[in-house]
Amino acid sequence: MSDWPPKPENQTDKIQQPMQPTGPEWKLLEKAVLASVEEQRRARRWGIFFKFLTFAYLVFIIVALGKGCSSSPTDASTTSGSHLAVVDVIGTIAADKQSVNSTNTNKALKKAFANKDSKAVVLNINSPGGSPVQSDEIWQEIRYLKKEYPTKKLYAVIGDTGASGAYYIASAADEIIVNPSSLVGSIGVIMPNYGVNNLMQKLGVEDRTMTSGENKAILSMTQPVDAAQKAHVQGVLDNVHSHFINAVKQGRGNKLKSQDPAIFSGLFWTGEQAVALGIADRTGSLQNLKRELKTDKAVNYTIEHNPLESILGRMGASFGEGIATSISQQLKTENNTTLQ
């Protein structure tokens, strides 16, 4: 019988076992390699330590810069002594942090009313308006705080502009003070929309939008206006407008000197005209109000968004992620380092 192919059980005695190195030279080499590995591990540990130290230092710097660039002009929580509490409504009213939003404004108003040393609260307004939802939430909070603190007056001082949503907010004040040349009013609601369907036809562009509801593409810029959809949207705007009108009537009450529907038509007026119509009380300024209330001290309670805080926060997060990845890789390398 042929011996080919060989059977495994017959070859076990022929398998060569690996040579086990012996001798003083090998032991010396082994000690040198082990010493080198240990030195590498020690260096990695120190590297990790210094990375942690650098990260902690940068976190400290970021926190220090964030506190140094305080988000409030004055630390109202530590203010003592009689003063005028000021809350700014400056810029567009919207939900994002960069704009005048109800979250920060309501927090500031609550602190301003709650401080026993504030003689009165002032809304310092210079805004064209914005979100009706944010405006209404601020308006509602003002109404609530006025009930909670019935002896503390709220003034709205309008600078260049107090229009639309900004006037919505101002209407809740006990008094509205304007500059004779301020722009006041614009009690209305707007939803901009454009049609480019004719332009698309000229350019040979086809709209292939697909929807699962017949009105899902309502007010699409690329389609002709649908009369029923337009009527629906108009109804929505009219409903929001009615909320605005009711808020102004509740806030101003019998101070409105005219029943002219034009007041609620979206028109705006100068401060002088606004006083004549009763949508403002009198002309003046914040400085005049301070003299009137016999206080030279005004404390700003506004909670402002600081862009630097966001930048530093993102930088810290990115750096921390980089440090963590580097340390993780080094630890993995160290754990995998063995003498073969």
Short mmCIF file of C-alpha atoms in Angstrom, two decimals, residues 23 27 30 46 71 77 85 87 93 105 107 111 129 143 159 192 195 221 243 247 256 265 269 301 304 314 322 324 337:
data_model
loop_
_atom_site.label_atom_id
_atom_site.label_comp_id
_atom_site.label_asym_id
_atom_site.label_seq_id
_atom_site.Cartn_x
_atom_site.Cartn_y
_atom_site.Cartn_z
CA GLY A 23 21.67 31.29 26.39
CA LYS A 27 18.19 36.72 28.15
CA GLU A 30 14.83 39.94 26.34
CA TRP A 46 2.95 60.85 30.93
CA SER A 71 -24.54 87.49 29.09
CA SER A 77 -29.24 89.21 41.19
CA ALA A 85 -35.45 97.57 36.33
CA VAL A 87 -35.63 94.71 30.17
CA ILE A 93 -38.72 88.79 18.00
CA THR A 105 -37.42 87.86 28.20
CA LYS A 107 -37.01 85.17 32.92
CA LYS A 111 -36.47 88.76 38.15
CA GLY A 129 -41.75 92.87 15.67
CA ARG A 143 -50.24 90.16 32.49
CA GLY A 159 -37.30 104.25 20.82
CA PRO A 192 -44.75 86.83 2.53
CA GLY A 195 -44.82 82.99 -7.33
CA MET A 221 -43.99 79.18 -5.25
CA HIS A 243 -55.71 87.64 18.75
CA ALA A 247 -54.56 91.79 23.16
CA LEU A 256 -57.88 104.03 22.88
CA SER A 265 -55.28 97.73 9.67
CA TRP A 269 -47.82 106.23 12.96
CA TYR A 301 -32.05 92.59 33.63
CA GLU A 304 -28.59 88.37 26.14
CA ARG A 314 -18.08 74.22 20.27
CA GLY A 322 -9.97 65.04 19.99
CA ALA A 324 -10.51 61.56 24.18
CA THR A 337 2.00 45.97 23.18
#
